[in-house]
PDB file of C-alpha atoms in Angstrom:
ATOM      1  CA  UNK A   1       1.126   6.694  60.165  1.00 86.00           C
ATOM      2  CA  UNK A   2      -0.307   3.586  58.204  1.00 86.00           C
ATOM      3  CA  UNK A   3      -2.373   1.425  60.799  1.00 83.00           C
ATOM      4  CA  UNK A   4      -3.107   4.396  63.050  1.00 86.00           C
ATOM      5  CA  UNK A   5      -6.618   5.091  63.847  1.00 86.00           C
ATOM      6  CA  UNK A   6      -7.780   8.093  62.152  1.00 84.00           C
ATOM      7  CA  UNK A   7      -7.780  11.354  64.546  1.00 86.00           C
ATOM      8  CA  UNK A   8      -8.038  14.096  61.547  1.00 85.00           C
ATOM      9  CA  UNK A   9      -6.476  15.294  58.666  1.00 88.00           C
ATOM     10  CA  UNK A  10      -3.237  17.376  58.017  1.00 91.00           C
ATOM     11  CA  UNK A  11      -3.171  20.335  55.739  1.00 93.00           C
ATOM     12  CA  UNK A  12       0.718  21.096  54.458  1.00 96.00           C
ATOM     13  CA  UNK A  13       1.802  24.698  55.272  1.00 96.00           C
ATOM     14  CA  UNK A  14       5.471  24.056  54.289  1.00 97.00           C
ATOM     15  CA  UNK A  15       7.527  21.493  52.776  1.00 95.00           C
ATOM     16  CA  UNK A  16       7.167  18.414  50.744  1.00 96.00           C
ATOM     17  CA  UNK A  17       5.937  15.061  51.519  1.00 95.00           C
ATOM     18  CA  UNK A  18       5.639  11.478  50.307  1.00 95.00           C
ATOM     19  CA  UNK A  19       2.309   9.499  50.543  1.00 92.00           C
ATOM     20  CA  UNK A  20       3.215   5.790  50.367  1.00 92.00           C
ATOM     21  CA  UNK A  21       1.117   2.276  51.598  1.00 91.00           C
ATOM     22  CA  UNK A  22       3.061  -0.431  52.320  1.00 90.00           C
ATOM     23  CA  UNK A  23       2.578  -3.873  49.828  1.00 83.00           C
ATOM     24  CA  UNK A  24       3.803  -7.383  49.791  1.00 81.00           C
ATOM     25  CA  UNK A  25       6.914  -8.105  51.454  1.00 81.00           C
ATOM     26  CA  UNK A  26       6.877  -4.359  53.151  1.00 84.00           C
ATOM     27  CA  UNK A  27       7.986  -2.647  49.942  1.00 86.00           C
ATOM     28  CA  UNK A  28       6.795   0.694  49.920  1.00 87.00           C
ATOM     29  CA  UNK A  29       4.820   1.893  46.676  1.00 90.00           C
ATOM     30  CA  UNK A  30       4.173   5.836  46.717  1.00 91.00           C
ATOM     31  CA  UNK A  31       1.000   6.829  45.956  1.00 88.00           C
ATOM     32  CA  UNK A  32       1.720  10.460  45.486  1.00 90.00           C
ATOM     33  CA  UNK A  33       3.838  13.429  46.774  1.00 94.00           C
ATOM     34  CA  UNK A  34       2.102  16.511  48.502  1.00 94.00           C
ATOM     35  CA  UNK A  35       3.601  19.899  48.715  1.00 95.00           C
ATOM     36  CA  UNK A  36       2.298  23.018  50.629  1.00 95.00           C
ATOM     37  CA  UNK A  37      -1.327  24.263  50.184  1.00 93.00           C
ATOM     38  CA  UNK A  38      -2.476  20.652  50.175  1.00 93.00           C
ATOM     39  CA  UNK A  39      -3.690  18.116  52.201  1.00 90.00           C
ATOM     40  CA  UNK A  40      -3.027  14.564  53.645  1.00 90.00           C
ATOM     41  CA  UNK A  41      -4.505  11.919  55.862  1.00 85.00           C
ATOM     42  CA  UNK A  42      -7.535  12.374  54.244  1.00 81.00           C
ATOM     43  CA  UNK A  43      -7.943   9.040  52.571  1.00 72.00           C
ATOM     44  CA  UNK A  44      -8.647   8.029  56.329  1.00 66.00           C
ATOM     45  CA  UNK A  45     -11.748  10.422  56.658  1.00 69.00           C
ATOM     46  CA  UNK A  46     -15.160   8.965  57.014  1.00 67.00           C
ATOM     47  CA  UNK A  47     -15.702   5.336  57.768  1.00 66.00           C
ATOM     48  CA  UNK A  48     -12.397   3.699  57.855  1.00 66.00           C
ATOM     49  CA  UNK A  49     -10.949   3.241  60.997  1.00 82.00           C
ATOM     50  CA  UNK A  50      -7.756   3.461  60.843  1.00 80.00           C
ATOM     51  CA  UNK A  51      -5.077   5.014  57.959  1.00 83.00           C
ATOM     52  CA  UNK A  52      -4.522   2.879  54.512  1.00 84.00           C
ATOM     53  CA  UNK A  53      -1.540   4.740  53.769  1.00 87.00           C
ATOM     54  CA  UNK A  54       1.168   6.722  55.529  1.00 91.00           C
ATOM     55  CA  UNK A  55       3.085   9.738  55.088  1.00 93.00           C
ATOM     56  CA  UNK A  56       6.835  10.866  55.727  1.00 94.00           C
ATOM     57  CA  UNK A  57       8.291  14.683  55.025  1.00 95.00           C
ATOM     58  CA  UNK A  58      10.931  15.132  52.306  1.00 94.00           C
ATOM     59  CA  UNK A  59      12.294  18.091  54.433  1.00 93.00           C
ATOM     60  CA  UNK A  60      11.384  20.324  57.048  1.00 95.00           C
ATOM     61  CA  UNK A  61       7.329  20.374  57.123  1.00 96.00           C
ATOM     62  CA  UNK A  62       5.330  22.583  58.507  1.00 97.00           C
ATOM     63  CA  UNK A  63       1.605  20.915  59.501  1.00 96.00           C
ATOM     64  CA  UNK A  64      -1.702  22.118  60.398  1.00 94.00           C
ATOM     65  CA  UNK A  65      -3.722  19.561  62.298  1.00 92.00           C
ATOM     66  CA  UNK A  66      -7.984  19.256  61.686  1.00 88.00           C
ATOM     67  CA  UNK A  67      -9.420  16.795  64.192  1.00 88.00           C
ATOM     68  CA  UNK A  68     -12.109  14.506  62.797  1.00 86.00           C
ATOM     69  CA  UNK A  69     -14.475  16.455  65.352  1.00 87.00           C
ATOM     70  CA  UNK A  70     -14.183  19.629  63.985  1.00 89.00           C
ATOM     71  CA  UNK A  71     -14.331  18.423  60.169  1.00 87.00           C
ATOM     72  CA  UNK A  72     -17.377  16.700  60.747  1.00 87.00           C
ATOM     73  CA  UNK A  73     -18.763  19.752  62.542  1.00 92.00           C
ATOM     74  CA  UNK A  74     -17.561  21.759  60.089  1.00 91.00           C
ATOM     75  CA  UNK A  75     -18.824  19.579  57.278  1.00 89.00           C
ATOM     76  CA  UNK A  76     -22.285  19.384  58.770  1.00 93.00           C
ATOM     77  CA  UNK A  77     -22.747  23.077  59.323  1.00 96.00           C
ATOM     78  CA  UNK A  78     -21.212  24.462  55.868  1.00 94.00           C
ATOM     79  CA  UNK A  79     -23.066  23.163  52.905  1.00 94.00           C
ATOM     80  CA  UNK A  80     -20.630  24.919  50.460  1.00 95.00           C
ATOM     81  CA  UNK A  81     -17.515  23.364  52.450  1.00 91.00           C
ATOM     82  CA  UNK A  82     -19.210  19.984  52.006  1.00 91.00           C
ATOM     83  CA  UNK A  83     -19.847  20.883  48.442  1.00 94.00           C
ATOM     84  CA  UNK A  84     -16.355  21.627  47.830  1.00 92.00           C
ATOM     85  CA  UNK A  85     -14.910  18.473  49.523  1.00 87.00           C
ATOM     86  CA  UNK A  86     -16.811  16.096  47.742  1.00 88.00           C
ATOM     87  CA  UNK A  87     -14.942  17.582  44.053  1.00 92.00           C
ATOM     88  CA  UNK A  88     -12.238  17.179  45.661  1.00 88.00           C
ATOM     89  CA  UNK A  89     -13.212  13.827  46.688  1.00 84.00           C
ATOM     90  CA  UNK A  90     -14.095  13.338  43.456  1.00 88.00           C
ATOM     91  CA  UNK A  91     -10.787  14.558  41.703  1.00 86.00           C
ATOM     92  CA  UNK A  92      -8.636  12.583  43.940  1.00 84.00           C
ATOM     93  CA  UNK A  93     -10.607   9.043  43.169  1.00 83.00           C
ATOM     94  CA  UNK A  94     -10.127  10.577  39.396  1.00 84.00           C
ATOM     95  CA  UNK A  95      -6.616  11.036  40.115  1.00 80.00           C
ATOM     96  CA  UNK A  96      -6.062   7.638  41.240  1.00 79.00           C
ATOM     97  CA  UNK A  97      -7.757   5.762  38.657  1.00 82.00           C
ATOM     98  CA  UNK A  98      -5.286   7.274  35.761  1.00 77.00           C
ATOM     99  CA  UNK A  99      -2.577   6.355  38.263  1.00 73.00           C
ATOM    100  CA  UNK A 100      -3.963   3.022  38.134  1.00 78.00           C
ATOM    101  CA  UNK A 101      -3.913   2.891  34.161  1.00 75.00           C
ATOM    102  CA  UNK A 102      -0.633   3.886  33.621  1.00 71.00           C
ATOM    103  CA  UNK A 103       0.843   1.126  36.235  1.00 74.00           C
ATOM    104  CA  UNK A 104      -1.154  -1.509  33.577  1.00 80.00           C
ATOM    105  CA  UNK A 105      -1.013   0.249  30.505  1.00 83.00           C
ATOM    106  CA  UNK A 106       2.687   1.854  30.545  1.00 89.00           C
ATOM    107  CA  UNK A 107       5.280  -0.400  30.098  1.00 92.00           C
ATOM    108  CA  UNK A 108       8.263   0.592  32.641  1.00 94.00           C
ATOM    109  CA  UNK A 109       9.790   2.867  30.485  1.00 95.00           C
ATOM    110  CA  UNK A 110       6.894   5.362  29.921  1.00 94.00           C
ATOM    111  CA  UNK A 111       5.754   4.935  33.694  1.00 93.00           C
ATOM    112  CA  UNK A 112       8.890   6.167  34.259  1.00 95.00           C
ATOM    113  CA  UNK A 113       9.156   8.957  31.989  1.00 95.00           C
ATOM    114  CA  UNK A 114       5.775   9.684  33.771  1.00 92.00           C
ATOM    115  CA  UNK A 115       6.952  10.184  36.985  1.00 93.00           C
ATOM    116  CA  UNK A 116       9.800  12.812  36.009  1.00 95.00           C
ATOM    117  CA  UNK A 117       7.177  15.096  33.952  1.00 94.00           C
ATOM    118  CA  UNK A 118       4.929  14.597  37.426  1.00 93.00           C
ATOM    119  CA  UNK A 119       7.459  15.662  39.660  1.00 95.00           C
ATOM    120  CA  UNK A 120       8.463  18.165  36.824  1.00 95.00           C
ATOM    121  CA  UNK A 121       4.709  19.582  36.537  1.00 93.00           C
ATOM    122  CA  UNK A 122       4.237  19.604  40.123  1.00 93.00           C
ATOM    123  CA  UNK A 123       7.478  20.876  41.815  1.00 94.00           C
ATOM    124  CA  UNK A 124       9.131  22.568  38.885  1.00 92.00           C
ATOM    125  CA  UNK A 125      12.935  22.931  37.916  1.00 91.00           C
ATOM    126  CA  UNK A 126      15.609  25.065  39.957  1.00 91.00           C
ATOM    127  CA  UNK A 127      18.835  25.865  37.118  1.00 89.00           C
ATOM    128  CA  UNK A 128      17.660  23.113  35.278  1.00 89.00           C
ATOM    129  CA  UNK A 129      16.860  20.477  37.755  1.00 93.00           C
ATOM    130  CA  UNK A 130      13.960  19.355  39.428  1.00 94.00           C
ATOM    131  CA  UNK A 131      13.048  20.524  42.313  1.00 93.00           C
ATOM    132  CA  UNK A 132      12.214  17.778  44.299  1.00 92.00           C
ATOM    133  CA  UNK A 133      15.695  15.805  44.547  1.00 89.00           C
ATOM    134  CA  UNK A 134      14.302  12.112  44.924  1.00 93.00           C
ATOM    135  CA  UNK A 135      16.501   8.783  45.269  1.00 94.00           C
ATOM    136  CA  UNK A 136      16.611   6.366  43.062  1.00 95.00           C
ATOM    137  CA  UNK A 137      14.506   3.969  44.538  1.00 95.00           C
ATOM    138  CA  UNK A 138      11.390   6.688  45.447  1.00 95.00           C
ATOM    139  CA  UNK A 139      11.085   7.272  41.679  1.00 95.00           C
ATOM    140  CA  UNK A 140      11.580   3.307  41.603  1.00 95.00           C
ATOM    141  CA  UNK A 141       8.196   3.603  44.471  1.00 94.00           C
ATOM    142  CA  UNK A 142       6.083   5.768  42.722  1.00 93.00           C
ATOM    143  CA  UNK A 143       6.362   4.253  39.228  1.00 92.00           C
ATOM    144  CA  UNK A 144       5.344   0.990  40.493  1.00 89.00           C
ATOM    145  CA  UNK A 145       9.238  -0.901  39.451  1.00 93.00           C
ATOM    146  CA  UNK A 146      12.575  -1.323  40.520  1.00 94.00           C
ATOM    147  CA  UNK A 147      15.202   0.360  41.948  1.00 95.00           C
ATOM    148  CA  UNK A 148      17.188  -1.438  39.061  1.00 97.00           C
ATOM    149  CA  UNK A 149      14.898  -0.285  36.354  1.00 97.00           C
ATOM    150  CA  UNK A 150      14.994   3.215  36.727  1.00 96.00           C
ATOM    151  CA  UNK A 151      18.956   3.174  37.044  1.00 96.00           C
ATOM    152  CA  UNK A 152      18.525   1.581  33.341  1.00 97.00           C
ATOM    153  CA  UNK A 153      16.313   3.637  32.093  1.00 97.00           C
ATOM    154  CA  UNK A 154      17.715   6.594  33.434  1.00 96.00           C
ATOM    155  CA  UNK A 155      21.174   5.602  32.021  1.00 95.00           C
ATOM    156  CA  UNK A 156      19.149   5.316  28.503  1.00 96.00           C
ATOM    157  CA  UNK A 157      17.398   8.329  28.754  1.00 96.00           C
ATOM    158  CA  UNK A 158      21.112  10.140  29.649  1.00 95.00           C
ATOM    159  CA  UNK A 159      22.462   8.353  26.475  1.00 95.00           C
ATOM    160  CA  UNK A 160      19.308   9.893  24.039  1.00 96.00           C
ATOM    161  CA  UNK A 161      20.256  13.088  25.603  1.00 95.00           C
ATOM    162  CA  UNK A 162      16.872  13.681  26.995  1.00 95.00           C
ATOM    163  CA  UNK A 163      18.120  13.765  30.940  1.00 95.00           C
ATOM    164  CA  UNK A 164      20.531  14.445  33.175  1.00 94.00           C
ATOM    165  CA  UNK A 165      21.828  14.217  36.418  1.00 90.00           C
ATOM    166  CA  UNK A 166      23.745  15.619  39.162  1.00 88.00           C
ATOM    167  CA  UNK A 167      23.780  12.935  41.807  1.00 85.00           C
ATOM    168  CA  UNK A 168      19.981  12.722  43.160  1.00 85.00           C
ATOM    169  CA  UNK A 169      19.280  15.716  41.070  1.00 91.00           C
ATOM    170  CA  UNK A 170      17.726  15.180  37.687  1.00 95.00           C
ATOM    171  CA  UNK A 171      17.385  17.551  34.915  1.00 94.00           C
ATOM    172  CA  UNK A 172      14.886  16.866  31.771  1.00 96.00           C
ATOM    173  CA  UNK A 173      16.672  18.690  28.667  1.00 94.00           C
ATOM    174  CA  UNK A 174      13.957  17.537  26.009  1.00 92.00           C
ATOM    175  CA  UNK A 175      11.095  17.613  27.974  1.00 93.00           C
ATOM    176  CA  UNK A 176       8.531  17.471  24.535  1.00 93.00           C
ATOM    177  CA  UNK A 177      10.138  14.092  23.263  1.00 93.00           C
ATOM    178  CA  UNK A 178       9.195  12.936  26.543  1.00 94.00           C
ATOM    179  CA  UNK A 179       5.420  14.054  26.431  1.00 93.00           C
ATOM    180  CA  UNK A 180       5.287  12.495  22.965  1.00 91.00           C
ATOM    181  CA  UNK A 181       6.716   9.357  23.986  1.00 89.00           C
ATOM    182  CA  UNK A 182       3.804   9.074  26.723  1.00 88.00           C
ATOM    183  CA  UNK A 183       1.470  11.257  24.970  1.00 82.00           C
ATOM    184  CA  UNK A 184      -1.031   8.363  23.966  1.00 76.00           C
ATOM    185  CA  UNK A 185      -1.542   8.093  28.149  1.00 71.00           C
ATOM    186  CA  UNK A 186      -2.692  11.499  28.737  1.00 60.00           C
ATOM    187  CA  UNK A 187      -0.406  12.564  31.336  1.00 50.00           C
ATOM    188  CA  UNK A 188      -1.771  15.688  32.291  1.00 48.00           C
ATOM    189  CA  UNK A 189      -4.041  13.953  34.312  1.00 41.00           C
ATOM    190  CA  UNK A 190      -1.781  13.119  37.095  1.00 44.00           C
ATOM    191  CA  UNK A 191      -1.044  17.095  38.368  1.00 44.00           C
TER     192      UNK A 191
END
């Protein structure tokens, strides 16, 4: 929960989940999406206090809980598992940074285009759509705009024939005009 103290981190055994920090006004901006095998609440780890961002499941989540005892203990006694945190340390500041670049480099259109060939790259398709059924207004979150926007652009992107939908589902049916129409942004740093 944002504004919690920080007890540990939370690696995802099952399900999906949304990483979000609230912003002016309480509007929610998400900062990513993690899926099983990964982890969250680790943005919290090591001298902050108390969370920056928060975290709700998508669907039924499984967690598995680390205290920030037994990291530290952990971290302190295994040189390797130290080793390996810091990359990933390291590839989730990297991650963040190119998230950062797209919100001030893409205009809306191509940050949302962005976000469909993340989800698409990171969750896959199921018959054609992907497999992370999102509203509206969470792809509206993560690419940094409206709730309005995207229903334009998503409209537009029906009309060139390059989406579609089936109520929250989306399906990309050209996904390669979409990588070239973002392809000057190197998406494929955002997996």
């Amino acid at each position: 929960m944002e504004g919690a103290p920080v007890n540990g981190l939370f690696f995802v055994l099952k399900g999906t989940v949304k990483v979000f920090r609230t912003g002016i006004n309480g509007r929610e901006q998400i900062v990513r999406f993690a899926k099983e095998g990964e982890i969250i609440g680790h943005r919290g780890f090591g001298t902050e206090e108390h969370y920056s961002i928060g975290a709700i499941a998508l669907e039924d989540t499984r967690l598995c809980y680390f205290s920030k005892q037994n990291l530290q203990e952990t971290l302190l006694s295994n040189p390797k598992f130290a080793y390996d945190f810091m990359l990933f340390y390291a590839n989730e500041l990297n991650k963040s940074e190119s998230k950062v670049k797209s919100i001030t480099q893409m205009t809306v259109r191509e940050r949302v285009i962005d976000s469909l060939l993340y989800i698409n790259r990171k969750f896959g398709d199921v018959k054609g759509l992907l497999n992370l059924p999102l509203t509206r207004k969470e792809y509206a979150d993560y690419a940094g705009t409206t709730e309005e926007q995207v229903i334009r652009i998503f409209s537009a992107l029906k009309r060139e024939k390059l989406i579609a939908a089936n109520g929250r589902r989306i399906g990309i049916t050209n996904i390669q005009v979409l990588k070239n129409e973002i392809s000057e942004h190197n998406f494929y740093l955002d997996s």
